[in-house]
Amino acid sequence: MESLEELFEEQLKDVYYAEKLILRNLPKLAKKVTSKELKSAFLEHTEQTKTQLERLEQVFGELGKKAKGKRCAAMEGLVAEAEELMEEAEASAVRDAGLLVCAQAVEHYEIARYGALSAWAHKLGEKKIAKLLEQTLAEEKETDAKLTKLAESEINVEADVASEKKSQSRRGESERSGARVRS
Ligand SMILES: [Fe+2]
């Protein structure tokens, strides 16, 4: 690989492969989470991913090339981590929090890729391509921000666990006092 054009095309294939992988796997994650908000965030991003793939196909078209993916080991690794978590942990708010972080890692990867690709497109004087990539970059950033908000609001794992423990011990106390009344 010697030119920026070549590097650009390589990375374009990488992200095309990555998006296809996400399109297949994000609905699986959505099925497994217990939080309604997280589920709908995953499903919404699945729809966005379809548009993002179309944009990438447009970019390939602008370059006079056929859309083609190249195996992306990084994204495969991120997907494998999420799969592991789904197998090993029972459905719970804690697992939701883990899957949310997996999804965020995916977004961060994509943000890095689209950021570089759009910068390179500008360098190469490909304004139309840069615009397409920037649209997707903005969507990925929005999704990331949304996930951060969800992580902060709803899935405050420690708080959930602590309040559950408290209510369990309260239940224990009332059962014990009930036993005393009966005796
Ligand atoms: Fe994406």
PDB file of C-alpha atoms and ligand atoms in Angstrom:
ATOM      1  CA  MET A   1       0.000   0.000   0.000  1.00  0.00           C
ATOM      2  CA  GLU A   2       1.681   3.190  -1.118  1.00  0.00           C
ATOM      3  CA  SER A   3      -0.816   5.949  -1.664  1.00  0.00           C
ATOM      4  CA  LEU A   4      -3.485   7.613   0.421  1.00  0.00           C
ATOM      5  CA  GLU A   5      -5.996   6.487  -2.214  1.00  0.00           C
ATOM      6  CA  GLU A   6      -5.074   2.883  -1.548  1.00  0.00           C
ATOM      7  CA  LEU A   7      -5.196   3.306   2.206  1.00  0.00           C
ATOM      8  CA  PHE A   8      -8.572   4.988   1.865  1.00  0.00           C
ATOM      9  CA  GLU A   9      -9.953   2.108  -0.157  1.00  0.00           C
ATOM     10  CA  GLU A  10      -8.607  -0.474   2.285  1.00  0.00           C
ATOM     11  CA  GLN A  11     -10.233   1.262   5.220  1.00  0.00           C
ATOM     12  CA  LEU A  12     -13.429   1.705   3.300  1.00  0.00           C
ATOM     13  CA  LYS A  13     -13.602  -2.056   2.778  1.00  0.00           C
ATOM     14  CA  ASP A  14     -12.837  -2.578   6.457  1.00  0.00           C
ATOM     15  CA  VAL A  15     -15.694  -0.404   7.618  1.00  0.00           C
ATOM     16  CA  TYR A  16     -18.046  -1.904   5.028  1.00  0.00           C
ATOM     17  CA  TYR A  17     -17.349  -5.351   6.449  1.00  0.00           C
ATOM     18  CA  ALA A  18     -17.719  -4.006   9.998  1.00  0.00           C
ATOM     19  CA  GLU A  19     -21.121  -2.432   9.268  1.00  0.00           C
ATOM     20  CA  LYS A  20     -22.366  -5.663   7.714  1.00  0.00           C
ATOM     21  CA  LEU A  21     -21.317  -7.545  10.805  1.00  0.00           C
ATOM     22  CA  ILE A  22     -23.140  -5.048  12.999  1.00  0.00           C
ATOM     23  CA  LEU A  23     -26.265  -5.287  10.896  1.00  0.00           C
ATOM     24  CA  ARG A  24     -26.336  -9.026  11.547  1.00  0.00           C
ATOM     25  CA  ASN A  25     -25.498  -8.849  15.233  1.00  0.00           C
ATOM     26  CA  LEU A  26     -27.187  -5.790  16.668  1.00  0.00           C
ATOM     27  CA  PRO A  27     -30.690  -7.334  16.434  1.00  0.00           C
ATOM     28  CA  LYS A  28     -29.357 -10.309  18.417  1.00  0.00           C
ATOM     29  CA  LEU A  29     -28.204  -7.964  21.159  1.00  0.00           C
ATOM     30  CA  ALA A  30     -31.551  -6.169  21.079  1.00  0.00           C
ATOM     31  CA  LYS A  31     -33.315  -9.474  21.696  1.00  0.00           C
ATOM     32  CA  LYS A  32     -31.206 -10.210  24.745  1.00  0.00           C
ATOM     33  CA  VAL A  33     -31.428  -6.966  26.710  1.00  0.00           C
ATOM     34  CA  THR A  34     -34.048  -6.492  29.398  1.00  0.00           C
ATOM     35  CA  SER A  35     -34.173  -2.680  29.249  1.00  0.00           C
ATOM     36  CA  LYS A  36     -36.825  -1.418  26.823  1.00  0.00           C
ATOM     37  CA  GLU A  37     -34.897   1.799  26.175  1.00  0.00           C
ATOM     38  CA  LEU A  38     -31.717  -0.071  25.362  1.00  0.00           C
ATOM     39  CA  LYS A  39     -33.595  -2.474  23.113  1.00  0.00           C
ATOM     40  CA  SER A  40     -35.118   0.383  21.153  1.00  0.00           C
ATOM     41  CA  ALA A  41     -31.736   2.152  20.919  1.00  0.00           C
ATOM     42  CA  PHE A  42     -30.248  -1.021  19.421  1.00  0.00           C
ATOM     43  CA  LEU A  43     -33.113  -1.478  16.989  1.00  0.00           C
ATOM     44  CA  GLU A  44     -32.982   2.152  15.930  1.00  0.00           C
ATOM     45  CA  HIS A  45     -29.282   1.876  15.232  1.00  0.00           C
ATOM     46  CA  THR A  46     -29.884  -1.299  13.240  1.00  0.00           C
ATOM     47  CA  GLU A  47     -32.083   0.752  10.905  1.00  0.00           C
ATOM     48  CA  GLN A  48     -29.454   3.500  10.734  1.00  0.00           C
ATOM     49  CA  THR A  49     -26.836   0.905   9.866  1.00  0.00           C
ATOM     50  CA  LYS A  50     -28.801  -0.035   6.733  1.00  0.00           C
ATOM     51  CA  THR A  51     -28.596   3.577   5.565  1.00  0.00           C
ATOM     52  CA  GLN A  52     -24.922   3.717   6.474  1.00  0.00           C
ATOM     53  CA  LEU A  53     -24.238   0.669   4.318  1.00  0.00           C
ATOM     54  CA  GLU A  54     -26.050   2.332   1.430  1.00  0.00           C
ATOM     55  CA  ARG A  55     -23.887   5.419   1.885  1.00  0.00           C
ATOM     56  CA  LEU A  56     -20.761   3.295   1.753  1.00  0.00           C
ATOM     57  CA  GLU A  57     -22.033   1.724  -1.459  1.00  0.00           C
ATOM     58  CA  GLN A  58     -22.481   5.245  -2.822  1.00  0.00           C
ATOM     59  CA  VAL A  59     -18.890   6.035  -1.853  1.00  0.00           C
ATOM     60  CA  PHE A  60     -17.622   2.953  -3.676  1.00  0.00           C
ATOM     61  CA  GLY A  61     -19.747   4.045  -6.631  1.00  0.00           C
ATOM     62  CA  GLU A  62     -18.180   7.520  -6.612  1.00  0.00           C
ATOM     63  CA  LEU A  63     -14.785   5.862  -6.828  1.00  0.00           C
ATOM     64  CA  GLY A  64     -15.981   3.749  -9.725  1.00  0.00           C
ATOM     65  CA  LYS A  65     -15.639   0.572  -7.667  1.00  0.00           C
ATOM     66  CA  LYS A  66     -17.914  -2.205  -6.619  1.00  0.00           C
ATOM     67  CA  ALA A  67     -18.692  -2.295  -2.880  1.00  0.00           C
ATOM     68  CA  LYS A  68     -16.581  -4.943  -1.244  1.00  0.00           C
ATOM     69  CA  GLY A  69     -15.712  -5.814   2.336  1.00  0.00           C
ATOM     70  CA  LYS A  70     -12.424  -6.815   3.846  1.00  0.00           C
ATOM     71  CA  ARG A  71     -12.315  -8.894   6.991  1.00  0.00           C
ATOM     72  CA  CYS A  72     -12.111  -6.656  10.055  1.00  0.00           C
ATOM     73  CA  ALA A  73     -10.617  -8.558  12.981  1.00  0.00           C
ATOM     74  CA  ALA A  74     -11.275  -5.697  15.411  1.00  0.00           C
ATOM     75  CA  MET A  75     -15.025  -5.753  14.841  1.00  0.00           C
ATOM     76  CA  GLU A  76     -15.092  -9.540  14.960  1.00  0.00           C
ATOM     77  CA  GLY A  77     -13.420  -9.319  18.358  1.00  0.00           C
ATOM     78  CA  LEU A  78     -15.942  -6.813  19.661  1.00  0.00           C
ATOM     79  CA  VAL A  79     -18.825  -8.979  18.477  1.00  0.00           C
ATOM     80  CA  ALA A  80     -17.219 -12.059  20.061  1.00  0.00           C
ATOM     81  CA  GLU A  81     -16.999 -10.251  23.399  1.00  0.00           C
ATOM     82  CA  ALA A  82     -20.694  -9.434  23.298  1.00  0.00           C
ATOM     83  CA  GLU A  83     -21.523 -13.049  22.406  1.00  0.00           C
ATOM     84  CA  GLU A  84     -19.450 -14.283  25.318  1.00  0.00           C
ATOM     85  CA  LEU A  85     -21.304 -12.009  27.687  1.00  0.00           C
ATOM     86  CA  MET A  86     -24.677 -13.210  26.396  1.00  0.00           C
ATOM     87  CA  GLU A  87     -23.671 -16.815  26.950  1.00  0.00           C
ATOM     88  CA  GLU A  88     -22.033 -16.436  30.320  1.00  0.00           C
ATOM     89  CA  ALA A  89     -24.332 -14.043  32.143  1.00  0.00           C
ATOM     90  CA  GLU A  90     -28.019 -14.383  32.946  1.00  0.00           C
ATOM     91  CA  ALA A  91     -30.349 -11.676  31.644  1.00  0.00           C
ATOM     92  CA  SER A  92     -30.224  -8.802  34.131  1.00  0.00           C
ATOM     93  CA  ALA A  93     -29.578  -5.096  34.480  1.00  0.00           C
ATOM     94  CA  VAL A  94     -25.930  -5.981  34.992  1.00  0.00           C
ATOM     95  CA  ARG A  95     -25.747  -7.872  31.699  1.00  0.00           C
ATOM     96  CA  ASP A  96     -27.539  -4.972  30.009  1.00  0.00           C
ATOM     97  CA  ALA A  97     -24.811  -2.672  31.291  1.00  0.00           C
ATOM     98  CA  GLY A  98     -22.179  -5.010  29.849  1.00  0.00           C
ATOM     99  CA  LEU A  99     -23.894  -5.199  26.462  1.00  0.00           C
ATOM    100  CA  LEU A 100     -24.293  -1.438  26.396  1.00  0.00           C
ATOM    101  CA  VAL A 101     -20.548  -1.047  26.836  1.00  0.00           C
ATOM    102  CA  CYS A 102     -19.950  -3.575  24.036  1.00  0.00           C
ATOM    103  CA  ALA A 103     -22.176  -1.521  21.739  1.00  0.00           C
ATOM    104  CA  GLN A 104     -20.348   1.627  22.741  1.00  0.00           C
ATOM    105  CA  ALA A 105     -17.002   0.074  21.886  1.00  0.00           C
ATOM    106  CA  VAL A 106     -18.428  -0.646  18.428  1.00  0.00           C
ATOM    107  CA  GLU A 107     -19.475   2.997  18.059  1.00  0.00           C
ATOM    108  CA  HIS A 108     -16.055   4.209  19.153  1.00  0.00           C
ATOM    109  CA  TYR A 109     -14.396   1.999  16.566  1.00  0.00           C
ATOM    110  CA  GLU A 110     -16.679   3.332  13.870  1.00  0.00           C
ATOM    111  CA  ILE A 111     -16.161   6.932  14.950  1.00  0.00           C
ATOM    112  CA  ALA A 112     -12.396   6.443  14.629  1.00  0.00           C
ATOM    113  CA  ARG A 113     -12.777   4.907  11.164  1.00  0.00           C
ATOM    114  CA  TYR A 114     -15.270   7.389   9.754  1.00  0.00           C
ATOM    115  CA  GLY A 115     -13.304  10.274  11.260  1.00  0.00           C
ATOM    116  CA  ALA A 116     -10.160   9.216   9.429  1.00  0.00           C
ATOM    117  CA  LEU A 117     -11.996   8.373   6.206  1.00  0.00           C
ATOM    118  CA  SER A 118     -13.751  11.723   6.005  1.00  0.00           C
ATOM    119  CA  ALA A 119     -10.518  13.609   6.749  1.00  0.00           C
ATOM    120  CA  TRP A 120      -8.751  11.661   4.002  1.00  0.00           C
ATOM    121  CA  ALA A 121     -11.613  12.257   1.578  1.00  0.00           C
ATOM    122  CA  HIS A 122     -11.105  16.006   2.091  1.00  0.00           C
ATOM    123  CA  LYS A 123      -7.371  15.605   1.503  1.00  0.00           C
ATOM    124  CA  LEU A 124      -8.069  13.720  -1.689  1.00  0.00           C
ATOM    125  CA  GLY A 125     -10.416  16.480  -2.838  1.00  0.00           C
ATOM    126  CA  GLU A 126     -13.438  14.147  -2.755  1.00  0.00           C
ATOM    127  CA  LYS A 127     -16.027  16.533  -1.363  1.00  0.00           C
ATOM    128  CA  LYS A 128     -19.074  14.452  -2.148  1.00  0.00           C
ATOM    129  CA  ILE A 129     -17.547  11.391  -0.524  1.00  0.00           C
ATOM    130  CA  ALA A 130     -16.462  13.415   2.507  1.00  0.00           C
ATOM    131  CA  LYS A 131     -20.023  14.634   2.963  1.00  0.00           C
ATOM    132  CA  LEU A 132     -21.451  11.121   2.867  1.00  0.00           C
ATOM    133  CA  LEU A 133     -18.935   9.903   5.420  1.00  0.00           C
ATOM    134  CA  GLU A 134     -19.520  12.893   7.686  1.00  0.00           C
ATOM    135  CA  GLN A 135     -23.245  12.163   7.735  1.00  0.00           C
ATOM    136  CA  THR A 136     -22.535   8.692   9.050  1.00  0.00           C
ATOM    137  CA  LEU A 137     -19.907   9.994  11.465  1.00  0.00           C
ATOM    138  CA  ALA A 138     -22.506  12.337  12.960  1.00  0.00           C
ATOM    139  CA  GLU A 139     -24.965   9.459  13.394  1.00  0.00           C
ATOM    140  CA  GLU A 140     -22.378   7.301  15.124  1.00  0.00           C
ATOM    141  CA  LYS A 141     -21.570  10.137  17.511  1.00  0.00           C
ATOM    142  CA  GLU A 142     -25.254  10.652  18.242  1.00  0.00           C
ATOM    143  CA  THR A 143     -25.695   6.969  18.982  1.00  0.00           C
ATOM    144  CA  ASP A 144     -22.684   7.025  21.271  1.00  0.00           C
ATOM    145  CA  ALA A 145     -24.083  10.007  23.178  1.00  0.00           C
ATOM    146  CA  LYS A 146     -27.436   8.283  23.499  1.00  0.00           C
ATOM    147  CA  LEU A 147     -25.808   5.170  24.922  1.00  0.00           C
ATOM    148  CA  THR A 148     -23.828   7.270  27.387  1.00  0.00           C
ATOM    149  CA  LYS A 149     -27.056   8.860  28.570  1.00  0.00           C
ATOM    150  CA  LEU A 150     -28.680   5.466  29.004  1.00  0.00           C
ATOM    151  CA  ALA A 151     -25.672   4.208  30.920  1.00  0.00           C
ATOM    152  CA  GLU A 152     -25.871   7.177  33.266  1.00  0.00           C
ATOM    153  CA  SER A 153     -29.591   7.204  33.789  1.00  0.00           C
ATOM    154  CA  GLU A 154     -31.291   3.911  33.775  1.00  0.00           C
ATOM    155  CA  ILE A 155     -28.650   1.320  34.149  1.00  0.00           C
ATOM    156  CA  ASN A 156     -27.024   2.471  37.305  1.00  0.00           C
ATOM    157  CA  VAL A 157     -26.089  -1.034  38.286  1.00  0.00           C
ATOM    158  CA  GLU A 158     -24.683  -0.369  41.719  1.00  0.00           C
ATOM    159  CA  ALA A 159     -27.709   1.587  42.796  1.00  0.00           C
ATOM    160  CA  ASP A 160     -30.040  -1.127  41.548  1.00  0.00           C
ATOM    161  CA  VAL A 161     -28.153  -3.861  43.342  1.00  0.00           C
ATOM    162  CA  ALA A 162     -27.966  -1.850  46.564  1.00  0.00           C
ATOM    163  CA  SER A 163     -31.683  -1.061  46.631  1.00  0.00           C
ATOM    164  CA  GLU A 164     -32.540  -4.679  45.912  1.00  0.00           C
ATOM    165  CA  LYS A 165     -30.453  -5.846  48.848  1.00  0.00           C
ATOM    166  CA  LYS A 166     -32.123  -3.304  51.128  1.00  0.00           C
ATOM    167  CA  SER A 167     -35.618  -4.393  50.150  1.00  0.00           C
ATOM    168  CA  GLN A 168     -34.656  -8.030  50.625  1.00  0.00           C
ATOM    169  CA  SER A 169     -33.446  -7.398  54.177  1.00  0.00           C
ATOM    170  CA  ARG A 170     -36.589  -5.369  54.881  1.00  0.00           C
ATOM    171  CA  ARG A 171     -38.700  -8.308  53.696  1.00  0.00           C
ATOM    172  CA  GLY A 172     -36.692 -10.580  56.004  1.00  0.00           C
ATOM    173  CA  GLU A 173     -37.364  -8.319  58.977  1.00  0.00           C
ATOM    174  CA  SER A 174     -41.115  -8.170  58.441  1.00  0.00           C
ATOM    175  CA  GLU A 175     -41.269 -11.946  58.046  1.00  0.00           C
ATOM    176  CA  ARG A 176     -39.423 -12.387  61.302  1.00  0.00           C
ATOM    177  CA  SER A 177     -41.665  -9.934  63.159  1.00  0.00           C
ATOM    178  CA  GLY A 178     -44.709 -11.637  61.622  1.00  0.00           C
ATOM    179  CA  ALA A 179     -43.460 -14.910  63.062  1.00  0.00           C
ATOM    180  CA  ARG A 180     -43.189 -13.333  66.498  1.00  0.00           C
ATOM    181  CA  VAL A 181     -46.767 -12.084  66.377  1.00  0.00           C
ATOM    182  CA  ARG A 182     -48.015 -15.498  65.418  1.00  0.00           C
ATOM    183  CA  SER A 183     -46.137 -17.312  68.212  1.00  0.00           C
TER     184      SER A 183
HETATM  185 FE    FE B   1     -22.406   2.346  11.793  1.00  0.00          FE
END
